[in-house]
Tab-separated table of C-alpha atoms and ligand atoms in Angstrom:
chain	number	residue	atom	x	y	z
A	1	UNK	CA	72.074	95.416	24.946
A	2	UNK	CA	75.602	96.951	24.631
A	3	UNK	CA	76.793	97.286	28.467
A	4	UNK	CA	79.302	98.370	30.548
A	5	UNK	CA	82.943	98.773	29.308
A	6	UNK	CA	86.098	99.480	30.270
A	7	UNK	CA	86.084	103.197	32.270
A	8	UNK	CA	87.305	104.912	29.762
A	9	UNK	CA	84.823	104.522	26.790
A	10	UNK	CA	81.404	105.895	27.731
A	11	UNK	CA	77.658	104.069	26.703
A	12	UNK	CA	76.937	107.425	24.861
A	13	UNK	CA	80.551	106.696	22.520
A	14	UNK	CA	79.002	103.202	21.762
A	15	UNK	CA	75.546	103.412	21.459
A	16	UNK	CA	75.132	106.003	18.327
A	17	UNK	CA	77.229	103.864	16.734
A	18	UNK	CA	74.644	100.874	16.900
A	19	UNK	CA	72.031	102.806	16.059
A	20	UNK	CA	74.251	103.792	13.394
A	21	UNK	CA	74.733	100.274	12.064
A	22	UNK	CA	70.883	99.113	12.701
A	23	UNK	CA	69.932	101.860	10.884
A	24	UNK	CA	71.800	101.346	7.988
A	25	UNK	CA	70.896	97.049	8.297
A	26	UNK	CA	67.346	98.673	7.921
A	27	UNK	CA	68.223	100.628	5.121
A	28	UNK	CA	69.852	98.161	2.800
A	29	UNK	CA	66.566	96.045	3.801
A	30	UNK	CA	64.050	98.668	3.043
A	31	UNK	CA	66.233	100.685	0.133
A	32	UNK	CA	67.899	98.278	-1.607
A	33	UNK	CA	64.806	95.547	-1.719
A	34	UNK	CA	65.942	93.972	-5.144
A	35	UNK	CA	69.486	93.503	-4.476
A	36	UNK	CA	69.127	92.465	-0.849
A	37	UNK	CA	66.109	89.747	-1.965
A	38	UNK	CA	68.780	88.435	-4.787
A	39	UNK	CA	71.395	88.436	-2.277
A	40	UNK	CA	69.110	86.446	0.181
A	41	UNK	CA	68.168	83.652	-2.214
A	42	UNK	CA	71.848	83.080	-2.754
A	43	UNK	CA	72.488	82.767	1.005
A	44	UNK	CA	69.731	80.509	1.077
A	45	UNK	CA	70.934	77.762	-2.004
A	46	UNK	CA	74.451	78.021	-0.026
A	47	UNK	CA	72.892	77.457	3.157
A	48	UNK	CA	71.369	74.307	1.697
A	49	UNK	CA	74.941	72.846	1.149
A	50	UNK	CA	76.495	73.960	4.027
A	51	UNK	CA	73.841	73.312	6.766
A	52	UNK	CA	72.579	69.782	5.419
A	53	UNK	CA	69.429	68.278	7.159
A	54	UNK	CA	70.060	66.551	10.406
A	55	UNK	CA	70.085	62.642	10.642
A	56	UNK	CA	67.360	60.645	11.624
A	57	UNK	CA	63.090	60.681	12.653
A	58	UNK	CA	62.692	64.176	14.258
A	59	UNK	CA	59.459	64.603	16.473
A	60	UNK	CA	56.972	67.035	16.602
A	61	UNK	CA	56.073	68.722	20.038
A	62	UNK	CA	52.934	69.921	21.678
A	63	UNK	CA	55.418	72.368	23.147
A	64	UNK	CA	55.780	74.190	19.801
A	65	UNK	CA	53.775	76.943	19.412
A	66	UNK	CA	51.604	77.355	16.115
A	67	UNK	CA	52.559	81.020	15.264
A	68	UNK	CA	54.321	81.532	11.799
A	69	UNK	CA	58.188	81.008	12.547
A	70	UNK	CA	60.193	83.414	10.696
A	71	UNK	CA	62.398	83.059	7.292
A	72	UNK	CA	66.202	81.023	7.822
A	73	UNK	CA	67.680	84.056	6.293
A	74	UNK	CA	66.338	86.217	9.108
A	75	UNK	CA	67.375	84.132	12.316
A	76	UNK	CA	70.408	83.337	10.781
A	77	UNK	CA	71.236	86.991	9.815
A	78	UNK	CA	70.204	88.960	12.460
A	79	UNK	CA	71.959	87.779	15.653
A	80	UNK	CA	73.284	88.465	18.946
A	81	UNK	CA	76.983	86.610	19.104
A	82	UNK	CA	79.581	89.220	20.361
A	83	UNK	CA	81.652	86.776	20.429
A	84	UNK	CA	82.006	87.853	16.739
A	85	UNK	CA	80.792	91.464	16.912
A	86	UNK	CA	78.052	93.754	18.451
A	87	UNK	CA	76.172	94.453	15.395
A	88	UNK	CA	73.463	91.931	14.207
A	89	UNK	CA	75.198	91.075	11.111
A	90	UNK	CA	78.622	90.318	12.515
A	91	UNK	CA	77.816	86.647	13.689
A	92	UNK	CA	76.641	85.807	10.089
A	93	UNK	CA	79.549	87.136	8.687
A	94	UNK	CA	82.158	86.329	10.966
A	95	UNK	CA	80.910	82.653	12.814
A	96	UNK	CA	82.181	81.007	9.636
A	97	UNK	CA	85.541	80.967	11.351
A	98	UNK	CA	84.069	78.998	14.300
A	99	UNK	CA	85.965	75.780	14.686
A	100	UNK	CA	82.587	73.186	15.298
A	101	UNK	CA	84.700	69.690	15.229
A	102	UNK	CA	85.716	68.123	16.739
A	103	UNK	CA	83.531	69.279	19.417
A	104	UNK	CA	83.429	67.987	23.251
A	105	UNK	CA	80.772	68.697	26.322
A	106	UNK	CA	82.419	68.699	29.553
A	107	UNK	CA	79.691	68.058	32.094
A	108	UNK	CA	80.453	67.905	35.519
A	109	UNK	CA	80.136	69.282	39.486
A	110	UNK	CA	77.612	67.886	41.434
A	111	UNK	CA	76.740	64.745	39.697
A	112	UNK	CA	77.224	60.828	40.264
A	113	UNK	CA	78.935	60.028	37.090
A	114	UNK	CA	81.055	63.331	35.192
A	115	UNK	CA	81.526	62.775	31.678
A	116	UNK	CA	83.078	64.543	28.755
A	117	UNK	CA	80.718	63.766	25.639
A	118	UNK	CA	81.407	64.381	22.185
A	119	UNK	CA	78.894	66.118	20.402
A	120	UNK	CA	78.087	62.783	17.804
A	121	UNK	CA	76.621	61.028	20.593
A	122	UNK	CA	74.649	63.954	21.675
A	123	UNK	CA	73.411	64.086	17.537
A	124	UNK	CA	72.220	60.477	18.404
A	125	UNK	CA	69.711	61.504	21.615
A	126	UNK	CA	66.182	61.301	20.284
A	127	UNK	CA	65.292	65.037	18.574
A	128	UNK	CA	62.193	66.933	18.596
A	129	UNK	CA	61.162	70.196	16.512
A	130	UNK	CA	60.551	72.251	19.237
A	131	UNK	CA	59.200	76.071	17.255
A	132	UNK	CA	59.399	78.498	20.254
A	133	UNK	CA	59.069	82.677	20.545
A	134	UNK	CA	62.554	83.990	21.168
A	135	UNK	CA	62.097	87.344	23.146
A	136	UNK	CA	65.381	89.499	23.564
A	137	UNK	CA	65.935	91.614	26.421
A	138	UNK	CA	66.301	94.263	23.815
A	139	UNK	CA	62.708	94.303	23.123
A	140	UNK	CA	62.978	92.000	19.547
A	141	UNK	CA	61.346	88.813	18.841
A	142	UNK	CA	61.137	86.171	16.404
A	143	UNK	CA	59.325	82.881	16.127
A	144	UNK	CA	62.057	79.879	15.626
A	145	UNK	CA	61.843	76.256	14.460
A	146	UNK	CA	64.972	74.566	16.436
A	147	UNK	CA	65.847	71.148	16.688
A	148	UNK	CA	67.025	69.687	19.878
A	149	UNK	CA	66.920	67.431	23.125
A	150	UNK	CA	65.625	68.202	26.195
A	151	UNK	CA	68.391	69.125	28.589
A	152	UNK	CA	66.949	66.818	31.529
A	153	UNK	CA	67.746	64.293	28.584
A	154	UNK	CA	71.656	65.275	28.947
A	155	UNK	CA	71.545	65.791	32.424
A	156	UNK	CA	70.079	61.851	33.358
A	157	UNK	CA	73.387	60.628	31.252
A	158	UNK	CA	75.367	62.272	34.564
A	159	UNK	CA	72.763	61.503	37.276
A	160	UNK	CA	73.325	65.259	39.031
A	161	UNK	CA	73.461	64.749	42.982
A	162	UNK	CA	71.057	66.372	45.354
A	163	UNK	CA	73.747	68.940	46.103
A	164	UNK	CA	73.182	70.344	42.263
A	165	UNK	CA	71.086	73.369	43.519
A	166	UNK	CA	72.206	75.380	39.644
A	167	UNK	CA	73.739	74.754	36.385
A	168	UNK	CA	76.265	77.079	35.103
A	169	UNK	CA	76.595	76.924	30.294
A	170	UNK	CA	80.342	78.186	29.752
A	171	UNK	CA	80.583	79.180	25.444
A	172	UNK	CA	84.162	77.794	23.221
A	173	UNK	CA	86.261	80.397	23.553
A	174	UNK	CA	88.237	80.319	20.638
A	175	UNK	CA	90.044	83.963	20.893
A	176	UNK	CA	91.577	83.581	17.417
A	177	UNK	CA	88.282	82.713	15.471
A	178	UNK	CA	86.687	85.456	17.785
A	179	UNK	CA	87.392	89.041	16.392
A	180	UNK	CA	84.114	90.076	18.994
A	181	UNK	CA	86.504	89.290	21.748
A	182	UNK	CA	89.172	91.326	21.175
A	183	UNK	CA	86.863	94.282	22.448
A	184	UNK	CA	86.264	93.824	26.804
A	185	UNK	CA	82.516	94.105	25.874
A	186	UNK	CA	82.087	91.110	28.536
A	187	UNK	CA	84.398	88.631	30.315
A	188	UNK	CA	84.700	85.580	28.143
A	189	UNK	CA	83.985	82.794	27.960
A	190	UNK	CA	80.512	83.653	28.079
A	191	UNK	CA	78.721	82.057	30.964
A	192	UNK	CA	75.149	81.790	31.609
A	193	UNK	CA	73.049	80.361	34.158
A	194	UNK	CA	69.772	78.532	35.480
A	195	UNK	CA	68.696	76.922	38.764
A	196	UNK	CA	68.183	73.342	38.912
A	197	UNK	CA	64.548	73.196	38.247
A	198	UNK	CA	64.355	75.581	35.329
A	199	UNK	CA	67.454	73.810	33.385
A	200	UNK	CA	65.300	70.535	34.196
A	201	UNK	CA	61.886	71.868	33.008
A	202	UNK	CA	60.884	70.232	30.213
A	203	UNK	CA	60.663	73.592	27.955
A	204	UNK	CA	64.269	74.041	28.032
A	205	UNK	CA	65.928	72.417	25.456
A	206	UNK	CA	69.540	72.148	23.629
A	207	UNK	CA	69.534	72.947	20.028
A	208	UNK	CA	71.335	71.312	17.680
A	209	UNK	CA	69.369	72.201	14.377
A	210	UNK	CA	67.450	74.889	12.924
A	211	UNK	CA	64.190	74.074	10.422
A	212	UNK	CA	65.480	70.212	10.471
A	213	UNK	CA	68.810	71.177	9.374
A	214	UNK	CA	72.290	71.547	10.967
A	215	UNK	CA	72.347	74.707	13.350
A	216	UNK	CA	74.515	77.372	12.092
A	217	UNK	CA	77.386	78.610	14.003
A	218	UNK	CA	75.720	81.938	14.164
A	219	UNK	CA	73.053	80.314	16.041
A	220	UNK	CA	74.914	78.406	18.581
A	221	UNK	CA	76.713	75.294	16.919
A	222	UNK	CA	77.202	72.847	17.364
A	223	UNK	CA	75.022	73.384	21.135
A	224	UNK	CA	73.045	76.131	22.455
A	225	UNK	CA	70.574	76.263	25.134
A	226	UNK	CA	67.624	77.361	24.250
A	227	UNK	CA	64.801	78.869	27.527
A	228	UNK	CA	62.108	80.549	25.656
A	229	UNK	CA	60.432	81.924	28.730
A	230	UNK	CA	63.964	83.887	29.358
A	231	UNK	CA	65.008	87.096	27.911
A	232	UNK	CA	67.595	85.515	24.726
A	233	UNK	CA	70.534	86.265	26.349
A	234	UNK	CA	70.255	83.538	29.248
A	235	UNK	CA	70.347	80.817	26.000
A	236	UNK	CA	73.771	80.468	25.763
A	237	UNK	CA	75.411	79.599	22.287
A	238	UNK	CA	78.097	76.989	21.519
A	239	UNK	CA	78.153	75.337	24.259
A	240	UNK	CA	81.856	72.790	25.806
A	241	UNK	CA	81.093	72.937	29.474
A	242	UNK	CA	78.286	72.254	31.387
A	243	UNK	CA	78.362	72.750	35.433
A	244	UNK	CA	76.155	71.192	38.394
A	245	UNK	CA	77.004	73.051	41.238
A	246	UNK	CA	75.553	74.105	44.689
A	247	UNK	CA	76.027	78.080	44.475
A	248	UNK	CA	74.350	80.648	42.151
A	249	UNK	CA	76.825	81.200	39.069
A	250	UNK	CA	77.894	84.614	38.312
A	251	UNK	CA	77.300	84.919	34.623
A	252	UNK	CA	78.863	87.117	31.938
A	253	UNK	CA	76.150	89.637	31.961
A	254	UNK	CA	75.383	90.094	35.073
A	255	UNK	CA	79.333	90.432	35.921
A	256	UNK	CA	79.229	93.320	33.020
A	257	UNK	CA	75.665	95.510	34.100
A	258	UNK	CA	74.387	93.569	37.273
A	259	UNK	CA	71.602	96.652	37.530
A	260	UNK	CA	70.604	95.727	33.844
A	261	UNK	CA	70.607	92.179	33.350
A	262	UNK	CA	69.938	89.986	36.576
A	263	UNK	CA	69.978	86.008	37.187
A	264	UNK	CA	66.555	84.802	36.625
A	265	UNK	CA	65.557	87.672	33.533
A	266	UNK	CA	62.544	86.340	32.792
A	267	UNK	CA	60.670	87.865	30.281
A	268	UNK	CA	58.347	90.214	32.112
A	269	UNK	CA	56.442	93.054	30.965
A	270	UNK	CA	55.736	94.805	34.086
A	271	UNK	CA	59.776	95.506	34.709
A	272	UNK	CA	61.271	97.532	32.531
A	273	UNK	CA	64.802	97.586	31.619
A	274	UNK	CA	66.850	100.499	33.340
A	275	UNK	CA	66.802	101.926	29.678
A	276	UNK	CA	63.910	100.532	27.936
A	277	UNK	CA	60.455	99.886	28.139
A	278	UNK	CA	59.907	96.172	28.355
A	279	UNK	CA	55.855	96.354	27.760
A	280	UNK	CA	56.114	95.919	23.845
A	281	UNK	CA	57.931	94.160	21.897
A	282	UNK	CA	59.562	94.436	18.153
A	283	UNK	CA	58.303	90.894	15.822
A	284	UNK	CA	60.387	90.884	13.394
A	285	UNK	CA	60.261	91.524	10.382
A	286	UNK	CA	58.063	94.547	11.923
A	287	UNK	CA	59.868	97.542	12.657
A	288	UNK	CA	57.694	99.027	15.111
A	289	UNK	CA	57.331	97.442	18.634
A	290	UNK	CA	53.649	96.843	18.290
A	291	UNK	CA	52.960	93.176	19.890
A	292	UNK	CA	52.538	93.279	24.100
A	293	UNK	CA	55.605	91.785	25.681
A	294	UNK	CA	53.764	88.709	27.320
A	295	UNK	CA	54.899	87.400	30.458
A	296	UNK	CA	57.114	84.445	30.759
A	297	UNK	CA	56.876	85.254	27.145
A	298	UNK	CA	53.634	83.384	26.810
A	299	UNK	CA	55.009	80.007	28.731
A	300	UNK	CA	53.477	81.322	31.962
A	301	UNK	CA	50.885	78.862	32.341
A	302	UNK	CA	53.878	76.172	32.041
A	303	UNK	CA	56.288	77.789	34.350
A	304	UNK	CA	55.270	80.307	36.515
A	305	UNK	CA	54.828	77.558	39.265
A	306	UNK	CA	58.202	77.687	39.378
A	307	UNK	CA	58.479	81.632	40.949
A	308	UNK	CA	55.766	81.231	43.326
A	309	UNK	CA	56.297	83.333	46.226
A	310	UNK	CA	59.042	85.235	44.427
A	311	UNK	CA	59.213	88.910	44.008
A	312	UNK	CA	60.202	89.358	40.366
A	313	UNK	CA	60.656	93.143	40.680
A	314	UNK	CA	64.208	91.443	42.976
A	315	UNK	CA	64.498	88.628	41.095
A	316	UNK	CA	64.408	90.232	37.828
B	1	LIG	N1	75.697	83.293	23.555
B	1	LIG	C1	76.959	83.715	23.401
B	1	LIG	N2	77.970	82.855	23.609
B	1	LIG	N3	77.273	84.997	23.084
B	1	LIG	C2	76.287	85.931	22.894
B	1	LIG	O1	76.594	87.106	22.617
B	1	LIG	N4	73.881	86.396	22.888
B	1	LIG	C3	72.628	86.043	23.543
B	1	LIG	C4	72.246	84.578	23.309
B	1	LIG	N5	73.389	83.708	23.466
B	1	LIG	C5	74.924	85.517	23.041
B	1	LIG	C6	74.672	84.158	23.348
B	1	LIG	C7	71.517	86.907	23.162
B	1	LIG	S1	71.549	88.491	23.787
B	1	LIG	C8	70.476	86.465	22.396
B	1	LIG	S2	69.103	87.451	22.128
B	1	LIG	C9	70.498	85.145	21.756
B	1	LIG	O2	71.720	84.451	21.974
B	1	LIG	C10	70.313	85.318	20.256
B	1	LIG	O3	70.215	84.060	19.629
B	1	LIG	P1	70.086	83.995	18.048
B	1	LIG	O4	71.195	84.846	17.467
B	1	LIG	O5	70.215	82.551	17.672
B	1	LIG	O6	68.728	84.556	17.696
């Protein structure tokens, strides 16, 4: 999804280069099976230690989907973070740095009763697994187990006014934990964006876990959003400040490539991306982009109420 940059280094200088790095990810995956599998079981006995299993009865969800979520070693290893780099193993290597505690929510704007929350009383809101498809706008996808809250859950513990029209999700910026942000790649902190009724909608959820356990801060910790019927990039990570407001907020991508990456970026097969067909999609492990992008990303019959009347070709 690399974007526009600063005049003077062209999409052609950058792009190679990820291709470049994917291709050698895919490589060491495909190449170097033995090593990489040994290499992955240690990540996964450290992971045990350093992601322990979240506190407290967490509920299942007729929202989850029943398709086969994929491994912890592949959401947590192949992520989009540029906070800490543009190449899908940066975050893993890199978010270690991330400073997670103490860790406060800002939330307010329009709303009766603004509050700035610490993230142990948000641990303490009643959790659901929620296992939802995560379509990128890049054409990827996985199937993920999170753990989390509905945001309309957060939002009641404000009481948002009828003014509240959007919410605006502003990412930590912690510049000296962040080598990704050294680079212009977008404006930090990273801001992202939802009207009113989507943030509310009972699909959209704030993660705190991952397969019952503490969500890495590749992922998002200690807070992410998480809209599954949205291309990935709306479900901002790491989340300290949380906005009511009565205008449309400008977010980071759409400040960076407004022809690329628009408000609402639903996921929707029938508009491509300016570079990229959006029809199929890439399941990973798969290599190939075999699996028919479906719209909404398969939550249609749950939210496409919510864009009636709308021209999605505008509002893309
Ligand atoms: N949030 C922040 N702060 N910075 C990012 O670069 N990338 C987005 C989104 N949230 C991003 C972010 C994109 S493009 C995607 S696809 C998802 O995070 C990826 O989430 P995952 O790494 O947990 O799979």
């Amino acid at each position: 999804m690399l974007i526009k940059r600063p005049a003077d280094i062209r999409p052609s200088e950058i792009t190679p280069e990820t291709v470049y790095r994917e291709r050698r990810h895919f490589m060491r995956m495909a190449g170097a099976g033995v090593l990489y599998a040994a290499g992955m079981r240690f990540a996964a006995a450290g992971a045990e230690q350093a992601y322990p299993p979240l506190e407290g009865p967490i509920a299942k969800s007729a929202y989850s989907t029943t398709e086969e979520p994929n491994s912890w070693d592949a959401i947590t290893q192949y992520n989009n973070y540029y906070e800490f780099g543009s190449g899908k193993r940066d975050p893993s290597r890199h978010a270690h740095r991330l400073q997670v505690r103490p860790w406060t929510v800002v939330i307010e704007g329009e709303v009766a009763r603004p509050r700035t929350i610490g993230i142990e009383e948000l641990l303490k809101l009643p959790l659901e697994e929620r296992i939802y498809r995560l379509r990128c706008v890049e054409a990827w996808s996985m199937v993920i187990p999170w753990v989390g809250f509905e945001f309309n859950k957060l939002a009641a513990l404000v009481e948002p006014t009828s003014k509240a029209k959007f919410v605006e999700f502003t990412t930590v910026y912690q510049p000296e934990n962040m080598p990704g942000t050294r680079l212009p790649v977008l404006e930090w902190p990273y801001v992202e964006g939802l009207r009113i009724d989507e943030a509310m909608h009972p699909l959209t959820i704030m993660a705190v876990g991952l397969y019952g356990r503490v969500l890495p801060n590749q992922n998002g910790a200690p807070l992410r959003l998480v809209v599954p019927w949205k291309y990935g990039f709306k479900s901002a990570k790491s989340i300290v400040r949380i906005r009511f407001t009565e205008q449309q907020p400008r977010t980071a991508w759409e400040k960076a490539a407004p022809h690329e990456y628009g408000f609402y970026a639903n996921v929707n097969p029938a508009v491509n991306h300016p570079r990229w067909s959006q029809k199929r999609e890439k399941r990973l492990p798969a290599f190939f982009a075999s699996r028919e992008t479906q719209p909404f990303n398969g939550y249609a019959e749950q939210v496409a109420h919510l864009y009636a009347g709308m021209d999605l070709r505008k509002y893309y």
